[in-house]
Each structure stands twice: as structure tokens, then as C-alpha cells.
Coordinates of C-alpha atoms and ligand atoms in Angstrom, one line a residue:
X1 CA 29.8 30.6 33.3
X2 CA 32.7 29.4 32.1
X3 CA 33.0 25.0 32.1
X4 CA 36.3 24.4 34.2
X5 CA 37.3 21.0 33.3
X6 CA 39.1 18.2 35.4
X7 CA 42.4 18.3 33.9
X8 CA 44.3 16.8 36.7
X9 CA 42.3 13.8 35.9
X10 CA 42.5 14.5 31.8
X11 CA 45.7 14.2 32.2
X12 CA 45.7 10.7 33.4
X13 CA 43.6 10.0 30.8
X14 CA 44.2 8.1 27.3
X15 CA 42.7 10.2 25.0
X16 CA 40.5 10.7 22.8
X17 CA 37.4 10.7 25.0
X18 CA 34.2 12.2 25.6
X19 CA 33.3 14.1 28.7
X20 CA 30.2 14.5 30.1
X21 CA 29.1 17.2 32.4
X22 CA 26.3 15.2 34.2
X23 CA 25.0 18.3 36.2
X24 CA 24.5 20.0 33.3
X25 CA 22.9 17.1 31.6
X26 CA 20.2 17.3 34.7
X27 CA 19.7 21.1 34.7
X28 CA 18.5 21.1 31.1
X29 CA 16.1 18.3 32.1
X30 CA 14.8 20.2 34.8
X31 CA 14.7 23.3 32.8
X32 CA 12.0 21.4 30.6
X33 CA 10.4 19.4 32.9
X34 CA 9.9 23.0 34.6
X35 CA 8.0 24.3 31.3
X36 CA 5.9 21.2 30.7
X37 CA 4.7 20.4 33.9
X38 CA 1.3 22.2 33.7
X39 CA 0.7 21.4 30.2
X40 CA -0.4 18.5 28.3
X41 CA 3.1 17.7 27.2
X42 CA 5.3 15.0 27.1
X43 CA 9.2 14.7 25.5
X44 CA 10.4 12.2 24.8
X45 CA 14.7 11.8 24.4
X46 CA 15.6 10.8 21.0
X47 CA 18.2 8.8 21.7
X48 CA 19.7 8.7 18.2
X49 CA 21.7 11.9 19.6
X50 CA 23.5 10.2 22.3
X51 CA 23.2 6.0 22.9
X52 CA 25.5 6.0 25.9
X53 CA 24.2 3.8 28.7
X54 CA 24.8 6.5 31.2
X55 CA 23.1 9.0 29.8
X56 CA 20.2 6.9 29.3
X57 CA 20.1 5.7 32.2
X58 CA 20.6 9.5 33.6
X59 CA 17.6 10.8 31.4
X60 CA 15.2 7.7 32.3
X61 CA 15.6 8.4 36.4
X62 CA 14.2 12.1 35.1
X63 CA 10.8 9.7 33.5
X64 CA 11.5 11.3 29.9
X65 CA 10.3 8.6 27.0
X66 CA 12.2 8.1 24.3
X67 CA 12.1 8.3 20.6
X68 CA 13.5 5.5 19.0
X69 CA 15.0 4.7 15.6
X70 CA 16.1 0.6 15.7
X71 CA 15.8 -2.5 17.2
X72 CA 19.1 -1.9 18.8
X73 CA 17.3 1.4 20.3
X74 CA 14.5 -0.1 21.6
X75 CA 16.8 -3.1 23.4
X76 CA 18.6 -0.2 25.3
X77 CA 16.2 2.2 26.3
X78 CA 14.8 -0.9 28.1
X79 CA 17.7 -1.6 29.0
X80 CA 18.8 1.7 30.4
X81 CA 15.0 1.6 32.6
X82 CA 13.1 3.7 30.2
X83 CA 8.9 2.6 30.3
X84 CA 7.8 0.8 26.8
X85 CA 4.8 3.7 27.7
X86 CA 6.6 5.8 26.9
X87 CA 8.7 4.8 23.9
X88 CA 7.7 5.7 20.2
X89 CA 9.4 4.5 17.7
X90 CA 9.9 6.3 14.1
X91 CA 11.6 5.1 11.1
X92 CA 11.1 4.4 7.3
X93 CA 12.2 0.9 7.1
X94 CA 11.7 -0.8 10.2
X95 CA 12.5 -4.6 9.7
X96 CA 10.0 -7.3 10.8
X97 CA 12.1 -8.5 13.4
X98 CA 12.3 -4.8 14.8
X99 CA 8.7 -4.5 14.6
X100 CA 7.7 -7.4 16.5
X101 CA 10.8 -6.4 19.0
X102 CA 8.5 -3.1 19.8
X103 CA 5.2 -5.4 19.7
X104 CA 6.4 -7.5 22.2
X105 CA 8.2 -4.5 24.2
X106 CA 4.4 -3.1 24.2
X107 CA 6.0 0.7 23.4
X108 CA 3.4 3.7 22.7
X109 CA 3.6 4.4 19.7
X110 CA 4.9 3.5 16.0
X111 CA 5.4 6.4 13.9
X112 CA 4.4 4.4 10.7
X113 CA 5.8 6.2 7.2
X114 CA 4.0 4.7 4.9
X115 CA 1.2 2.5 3.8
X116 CA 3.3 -0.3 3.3
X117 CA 4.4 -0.3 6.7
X118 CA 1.0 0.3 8.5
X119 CA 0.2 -2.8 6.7
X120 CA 3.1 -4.9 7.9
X121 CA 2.4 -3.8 11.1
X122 CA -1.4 -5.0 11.1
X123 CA -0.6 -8.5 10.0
X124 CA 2.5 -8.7 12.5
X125 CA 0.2 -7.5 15.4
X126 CA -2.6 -9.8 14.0
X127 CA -0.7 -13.1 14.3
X128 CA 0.2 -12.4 17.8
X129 CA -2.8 -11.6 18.3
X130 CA -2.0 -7.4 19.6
X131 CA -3.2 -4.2 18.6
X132 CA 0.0 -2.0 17.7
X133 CA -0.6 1.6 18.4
X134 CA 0.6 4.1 15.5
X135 CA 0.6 8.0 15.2
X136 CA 0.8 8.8 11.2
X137 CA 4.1 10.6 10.4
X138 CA 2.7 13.5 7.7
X139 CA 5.9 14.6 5.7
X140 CA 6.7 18.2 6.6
X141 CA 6.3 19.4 3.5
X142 CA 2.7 20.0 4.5
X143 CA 4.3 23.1 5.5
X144 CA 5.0 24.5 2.1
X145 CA 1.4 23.4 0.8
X146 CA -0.6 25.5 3.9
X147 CA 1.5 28.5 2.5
X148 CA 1.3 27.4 -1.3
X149 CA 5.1 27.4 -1.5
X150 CA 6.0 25.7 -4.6
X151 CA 7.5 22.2 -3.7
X152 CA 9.7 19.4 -5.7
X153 CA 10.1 16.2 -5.4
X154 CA 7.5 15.2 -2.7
X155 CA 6.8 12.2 -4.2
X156 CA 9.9 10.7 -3.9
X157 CA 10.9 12.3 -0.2
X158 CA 11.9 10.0 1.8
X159 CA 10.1 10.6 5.1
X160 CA 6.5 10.2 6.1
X161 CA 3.3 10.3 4.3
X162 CA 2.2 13.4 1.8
X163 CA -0.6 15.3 2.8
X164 CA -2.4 14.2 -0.1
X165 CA -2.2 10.6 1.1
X166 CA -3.2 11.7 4.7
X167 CA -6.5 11.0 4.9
X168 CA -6.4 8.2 2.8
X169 CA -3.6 6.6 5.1
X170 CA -5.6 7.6 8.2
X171 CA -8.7 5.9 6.4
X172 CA -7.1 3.0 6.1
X173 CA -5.6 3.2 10.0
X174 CA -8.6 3.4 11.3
X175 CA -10.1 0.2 9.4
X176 CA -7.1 -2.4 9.8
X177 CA -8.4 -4.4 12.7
X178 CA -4.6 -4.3 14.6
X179 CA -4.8 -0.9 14.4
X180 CA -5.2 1.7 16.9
X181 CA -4.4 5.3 15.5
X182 CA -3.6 7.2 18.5
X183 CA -2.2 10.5 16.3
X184 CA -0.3 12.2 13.9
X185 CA 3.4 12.6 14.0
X186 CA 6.1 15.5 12.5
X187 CA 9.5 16.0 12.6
X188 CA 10.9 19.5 10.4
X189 CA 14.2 19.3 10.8
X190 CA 17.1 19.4 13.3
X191 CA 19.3 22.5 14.6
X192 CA 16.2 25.1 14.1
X193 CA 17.0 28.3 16.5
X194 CA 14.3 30.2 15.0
X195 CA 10.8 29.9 16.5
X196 CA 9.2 30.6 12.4
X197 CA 9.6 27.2 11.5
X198 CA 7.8 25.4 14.8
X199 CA 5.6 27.9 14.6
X200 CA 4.8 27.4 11.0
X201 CA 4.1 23.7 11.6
X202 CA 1.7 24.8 14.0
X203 CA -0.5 26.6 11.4
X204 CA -0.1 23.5 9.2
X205 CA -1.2 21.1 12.2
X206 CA -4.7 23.6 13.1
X207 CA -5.3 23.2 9.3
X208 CA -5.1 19.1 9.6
X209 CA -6.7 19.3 12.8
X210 CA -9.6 21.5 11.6
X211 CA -10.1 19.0 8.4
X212 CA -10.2 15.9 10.8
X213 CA -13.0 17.7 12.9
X214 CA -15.1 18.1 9.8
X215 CA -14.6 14.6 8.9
X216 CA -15.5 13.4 12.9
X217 CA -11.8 11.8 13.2
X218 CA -10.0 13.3 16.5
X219 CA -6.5 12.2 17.8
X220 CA -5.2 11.1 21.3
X221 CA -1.9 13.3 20.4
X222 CA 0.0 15.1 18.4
X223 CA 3.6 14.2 17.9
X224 CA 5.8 17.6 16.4
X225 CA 8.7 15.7 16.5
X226 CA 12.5 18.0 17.5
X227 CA 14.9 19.7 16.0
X228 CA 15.6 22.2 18.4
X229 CA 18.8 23.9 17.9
X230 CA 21.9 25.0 20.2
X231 CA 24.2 27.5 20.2
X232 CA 27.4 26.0 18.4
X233 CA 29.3 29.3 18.9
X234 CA 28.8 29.8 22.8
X235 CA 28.9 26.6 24.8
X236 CA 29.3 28.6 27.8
X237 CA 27.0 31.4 27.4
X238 CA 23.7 30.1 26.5
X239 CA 24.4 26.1 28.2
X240 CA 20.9 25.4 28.2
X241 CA 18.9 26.2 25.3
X242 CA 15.7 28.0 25.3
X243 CA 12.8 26.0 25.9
X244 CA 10.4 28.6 27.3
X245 CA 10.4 30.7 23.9
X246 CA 10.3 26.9 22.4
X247 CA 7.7 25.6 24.5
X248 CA 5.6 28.8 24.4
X249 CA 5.5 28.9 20.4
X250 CA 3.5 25.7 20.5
X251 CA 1.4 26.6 24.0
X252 CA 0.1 30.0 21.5
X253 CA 0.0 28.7 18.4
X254 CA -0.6 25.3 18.0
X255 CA -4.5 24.8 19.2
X256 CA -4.6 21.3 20.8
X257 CA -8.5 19.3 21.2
X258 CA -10.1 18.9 24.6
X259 CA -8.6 15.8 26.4
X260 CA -4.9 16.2 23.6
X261 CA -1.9 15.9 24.6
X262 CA 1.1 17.2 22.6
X263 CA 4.2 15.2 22.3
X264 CA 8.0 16.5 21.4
X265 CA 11.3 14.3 20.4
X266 CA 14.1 16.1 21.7
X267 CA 17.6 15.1 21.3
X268 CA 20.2 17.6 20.2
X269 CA 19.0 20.1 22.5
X270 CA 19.0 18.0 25.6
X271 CA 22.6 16.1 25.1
X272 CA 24.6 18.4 22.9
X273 CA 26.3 21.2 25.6
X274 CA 26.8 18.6 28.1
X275 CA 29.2 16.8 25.8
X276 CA 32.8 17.4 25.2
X277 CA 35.4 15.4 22.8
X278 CA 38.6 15.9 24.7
X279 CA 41.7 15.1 22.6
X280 CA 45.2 15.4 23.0
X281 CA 47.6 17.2 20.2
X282 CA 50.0 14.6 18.6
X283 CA 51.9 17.1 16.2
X284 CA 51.7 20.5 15.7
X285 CA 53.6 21.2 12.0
X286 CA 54.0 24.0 9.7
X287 CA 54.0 24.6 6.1
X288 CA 55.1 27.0 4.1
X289 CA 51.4 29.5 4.8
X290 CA 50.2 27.3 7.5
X291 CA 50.0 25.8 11.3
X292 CA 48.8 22.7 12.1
X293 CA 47.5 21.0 15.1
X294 CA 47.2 18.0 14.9
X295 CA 44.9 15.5 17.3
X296 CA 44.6 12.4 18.3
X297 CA 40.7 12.6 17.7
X298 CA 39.5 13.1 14.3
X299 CA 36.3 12.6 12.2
X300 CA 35.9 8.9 13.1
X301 CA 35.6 10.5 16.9
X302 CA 33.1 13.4 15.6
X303 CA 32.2 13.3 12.2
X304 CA 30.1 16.7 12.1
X305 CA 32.6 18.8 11.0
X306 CA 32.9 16.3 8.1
X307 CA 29.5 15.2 7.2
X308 CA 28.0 18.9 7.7
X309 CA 30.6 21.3 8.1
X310 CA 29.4 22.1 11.3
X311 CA 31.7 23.7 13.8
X312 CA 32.6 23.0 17.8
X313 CA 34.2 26.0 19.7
X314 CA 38.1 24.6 19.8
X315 CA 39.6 25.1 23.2
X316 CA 43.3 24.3 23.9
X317 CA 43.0 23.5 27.6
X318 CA 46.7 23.0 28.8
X319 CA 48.6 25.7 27.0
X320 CA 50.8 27.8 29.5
X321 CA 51.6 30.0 26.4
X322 CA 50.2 33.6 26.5
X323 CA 50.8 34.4 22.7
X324 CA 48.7 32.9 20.3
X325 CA 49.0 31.8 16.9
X326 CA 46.4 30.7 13.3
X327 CA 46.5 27.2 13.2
X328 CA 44.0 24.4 11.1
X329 CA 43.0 21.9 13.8
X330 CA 42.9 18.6 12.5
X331 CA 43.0 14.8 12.8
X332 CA 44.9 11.7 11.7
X333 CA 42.3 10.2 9.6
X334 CA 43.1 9.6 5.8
X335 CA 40.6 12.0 4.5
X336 CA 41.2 15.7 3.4
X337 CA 37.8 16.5 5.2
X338 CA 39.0 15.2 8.4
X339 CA 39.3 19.2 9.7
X340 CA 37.5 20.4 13.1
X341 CA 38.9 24.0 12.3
X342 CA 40.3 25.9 9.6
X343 CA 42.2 29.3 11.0
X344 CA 41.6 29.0 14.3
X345 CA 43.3 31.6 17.0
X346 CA 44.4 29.7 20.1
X347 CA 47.1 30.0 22.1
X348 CA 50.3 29.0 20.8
X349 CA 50.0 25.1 21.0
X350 CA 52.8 22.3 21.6
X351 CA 52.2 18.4 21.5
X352 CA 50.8 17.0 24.0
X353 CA 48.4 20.1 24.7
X354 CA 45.1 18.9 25.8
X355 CA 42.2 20.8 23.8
X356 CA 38.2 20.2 23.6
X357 CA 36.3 20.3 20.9
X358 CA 32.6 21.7 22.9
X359 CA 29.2 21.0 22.2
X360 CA 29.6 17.2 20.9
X361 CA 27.3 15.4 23.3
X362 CA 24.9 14.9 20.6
X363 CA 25.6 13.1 17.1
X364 CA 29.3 12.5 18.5
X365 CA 30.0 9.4 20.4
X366 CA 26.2 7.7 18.5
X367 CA 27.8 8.8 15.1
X368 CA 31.2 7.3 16.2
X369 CA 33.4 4.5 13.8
X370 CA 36.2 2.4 13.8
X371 CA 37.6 3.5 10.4
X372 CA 41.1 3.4 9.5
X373 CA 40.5 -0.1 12.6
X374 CA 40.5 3.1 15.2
X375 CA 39.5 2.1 19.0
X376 CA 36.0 3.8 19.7
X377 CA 36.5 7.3 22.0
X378 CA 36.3 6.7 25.6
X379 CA 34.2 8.3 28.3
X380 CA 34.6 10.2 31.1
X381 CA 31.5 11.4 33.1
X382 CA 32.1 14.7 35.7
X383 CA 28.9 13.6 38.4
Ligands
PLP1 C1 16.4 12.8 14.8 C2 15.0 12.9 15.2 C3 14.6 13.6 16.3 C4 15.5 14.4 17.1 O1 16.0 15.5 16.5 P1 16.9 16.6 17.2 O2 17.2 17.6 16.2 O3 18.1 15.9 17.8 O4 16.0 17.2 18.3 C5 13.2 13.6 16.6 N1 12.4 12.9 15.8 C6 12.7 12.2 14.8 C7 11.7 11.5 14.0 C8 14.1 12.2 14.4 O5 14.4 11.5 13.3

């Protein structure tokens, strides 16, 4: 199905902007709430992938929590109606002032990172006399140690807690009198589409799980964390990624304790598709080998293609033209890495073309900046 967009009104429109194809956004809720809802699950929206106000407001009427990485995060997932119940909150150097912000919000969980932290967090809870509850966020590498992998530099990885530490850190948890340990947390990576690596972490969690048991320490949940990935190269073929295959790796292999529940932070996989960066073409110029269109969006609009060289399906959505033509598709900013496309076959393209630039619901608008003093990408959301 292909996405027909609302040019009529695009062409009203300043550009560049992001669309937002709200329907969608609610089908690929209901398409997960429709696999979790006899299971033990709950998923919560990490809403590093997309901040806007309607979209959280959007997710929250579905009663997703959310995974948070800032004070600023915390203020507007409140904001946006989500329930502090359902909040956790994950990052290695949460502030004092955005720890007692999620203290005094009363939200789930902490994902603490480190020891350090866990004690910061007892004495802040302490002195307002609170108990903060924390899952233990065990640094993915525990992957590579259940299958002997040889590993480097794990002591100075940034995220979580080695598994040596584990029990040490869990130890220590479970004496600090504003404590309450409700779990262990994970988070592998981001943009997996293969199952191997989720279910990989579910091996390593059965082997942590099996070690607590021994030791008589259980957990109210497990958190695996997201990193689902999309499909970059057809938006409008597979819209709404696969949670059943994603959902059903963990239902098989992961083996959760009577009473468990399992918890997942999604946020590529829910926003991404339902996003579009619509821009308008300023110039199009050629050089002696080469075509170039160029946009009024560029990497301060969506910085993926920059900061990973990722690539969004280019679309030119205006062009009467029935030839086509090569051209690099790129933006005014004053960096040579400011390229959406190199090569690209479109039809042949004149300024003042409107094109997309698909999939960029998810690190787009949040990653936005006002380099080069740009004005911040506008919005347009298609109810
Ligand atoms: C970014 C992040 C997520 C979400 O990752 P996606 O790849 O967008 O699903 C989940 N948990 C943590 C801890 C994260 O940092």
C-alpha cells in the first residue's frame, strides 16, 4: 500500500516539515497491543525516538509507559498524560536534580548503571524519606560471556553494570535501605531485524535467572530493553514491523518466573514509518559528472544520513516529468556530509519539486538543531 500524501495541503506549506501519518502511528500500536495482551508484557515508548507532544500524547491515550532518558523526558511524558507507573527511566549520568524530578514524579522504575548511581539514589530517596524503585541495567556484553566470545574493553563500556559486578551490585541493592530492586534491565542495540540477537539475550537472561534462583534472589521483571529494527528500504511494503516473530522469540525462549512480567522499550519501531521529512528542492545544479538536488532540509532536519550513514527511501512527490535522471540529493548545510542520497534515480526534478525523505519519525525531528541559526522543521500531522 502505497502512502498517498496531502500535497494540495504540502503545497501550502513552508517547508521543511515533518509529516505524520497518525493512523498509521495507531495501527502499529494496535498491532502490539494485539501480541501482548495475553502475556505478561508491558512496552513501554522510548521517547528518545520521537519527543513531539502529539505523538505522546497519541501513544499515552493507547496506556503504553515510557522509557525515559532526562529530566526534560520525564517533565513531558507527564506532561503528554503518560502514568509515572509506568515510566522507567534509564541513563548513565542522571543528574541529582533529574533524580529527585523522577522521585517526586513517583515513576516505576530507575534503570540504575552503576554503583555510583544506585548510591546517589539511596541517599536522595533517604532524605525525602522514599524508597526509589530500580531494575539493574547488566551491560550486554553478558552476551558474549554466555557464548565465551572473546570481548574488549568491557571495563571501560559505557553502559550498565558487567556481569561480573552483577551480583555484587544486586548485593548491594538489596541492602541499601531506599532501595527496592524490582529487576534487571537490557538494552542490545538499536535497528536489530534479525531475531539471533534477542534471542541470544534470552539465553544470557535464563543463565542470570538460573544463578539468582540458586542464590534465593527473584525479580518482579525483566526489562530487555528495544532495538527493534524497520525496514529503511520499503516504507510502504512492510509499514508495520514484525512484532509477532519479535514478540514470539522472547514468549519461546526467554523462560520468565511464576508471577514475572517482562518489559520492552520500544521506540524506533513504533515511530519511524509513520514519519516523513517533507522538503522542497531549492536548486537542482549540475557539474561536470554530476546532478544535484538540492533541499531546503538538510542534516540539521535529519541528521541520520550524517551521523550513521543511514539511508530514507527519497521520493520526489510533485514531478510531472516521466523521464528520470541520477542525481545526489542534498542539503544547504555547510558540511560535506550533509548528503540524504548519493546517485539516486528519480524522476527528472525542477525547483520547487516537493520530495520526502520516508521513514524519519524516529531520531528525526528529537535529533533536530538549529545549526548554521536554522528554524526547527515544522509539523504536519495527517489524523
Ligand atoms: C534508545 C533506547 C531504547 C529504544 O531503542 P529503539 O532502538 O529505538 O527501540 C530502549 N532502551 C534504552 C535504554 C535506550 O537507550
Amino acid at each position: 500500500m502505497k502512502l498517498r500524501f496531502p500535497l494540495k495541503e504540502f503545497q501550502q506549506m513552508e517547508t521543511p516539515f515533518y509529516y505524520y501519518d497518525m493512523s498509521l502511528l495507531d495501527a502499529t500500536i494496535k498491532a502490539i497491543k494485539k501480541e501482548i495482551k495475553d502475556l505478561p508484557y508491558e512496552v513501554h515508548y522510548a521517547v528518545k525516538a520521537n519527543g513531539n507532544p502529539t505523538i505522546l500524547k497519541a501513544i499515552a491515550a493507547h496506556g503504553l509507559g515510557v522509557d525515559l532518558v532526562s529530566g526534560g523526558e520525564i517533565a513531558a511524558a507527564l506532561e503528554a498524560g503518560f502514568k509515572p507507573s509506568g515510566m522507567v527511566y534509564s541513563g548513565v549520568g542522571k543528574t541529582d536534580r533529574e533524580i529527585i524530578q523522577g522521585l517526586e514524579a513517583g515513576i516505576y522504575s530507575f534503570n540504575v548503571e552503576s554503583i555510583p548511581e544506585l548510591m546517589v539514589i539511596n541517599q536522595l530517596a533517604q532524605e525525602r524519606g522514599l524508597v526509589a524503585p530500580v531494575s539493574i541495567r547488566v551491560n550486554p556484553d553478558i552476551d558474549a560471556h554466555t557464548h565465551r566470545y572473546i570481548t574488549t574493553g568491557t571495563a571501560e563500556d559505557k553502559f550498565g553494570i558487567n556481569i561480573e559486578m552483577l551480583a555484587a551490585a544486586v548485593q548491594t541493592a538489596n541492602s541499601l535501605p531506599a532501595i527496592h530492586l524490582r529487576g534487571l534491565h537490557f538494552h542490545v542495540g538499536s535497528q536489530i531485524t534479525q531475531m539471533k540477537p534477542f534471542a541470544m539475550l534470552c539465553e544470557s537472561v535464563n543463565t542470570l535467572l538460573d544463578y539468582f534462583d540458586r542464590h534465593d534472589i527473584s525479580f518482579e521483571i525483566i526489562n530487555v530493553g528495544g532495538g527493534l529494527g524497520i525496514d529503511y528500504d520499503m516504507p510502504d511494503v512492510n509499514r508495520i514491523p514484525d512484532f509477532q516473530h519479535f514478540f514470539d522469540t522472547f514468549r519461546r525462549n526467554l523462560k520468565l518466573r511464576e508471577g514475572q512480567e517482562l518489559h520492552f522499550e520500544l521506540g524506533r519501531s513504533i515511530v519511524a514509518q509513520c514519519g516523513s521529512l517533507i522538503a522542497r528542492v531549492v536548486y537542482v545544479k549540475e557539474n561536470r559528472n554530476k546532478k544535484f538536488v538540492i533541499l531546503d532540509a538538510g542534516m540539521t532536519d535529519l541528521i541520520r544520513p550524517a551521523l550513521y550513514e543511514a539511508h530514507h527511501v527519497i521520493q520526489n512527490l510533485t514531478s510531472q516529468d516521466t523521464a528520470s535522471d541520477t542525481y545526489d540529493v542534498v542539503g544547504p548545510i555547510c558540511e560535506s556530509s550533509d548528503v540524504f542520497g548519493k546517485d539516486e534515480r528519480l524522476p527528472v526534478s525542477h525547483r520547487g519539486d516537493i520530495f520526502a525523505l520516508r521513514s524519519a519519525g524516529a531520531y528525526g525531528e528529537s535529533m533536530a538543531s538549529q545549526y548554521n541559526m536554522r528554524r526547527l522543521p515544522g509539523t504536519y500531522f495527517d489524523e
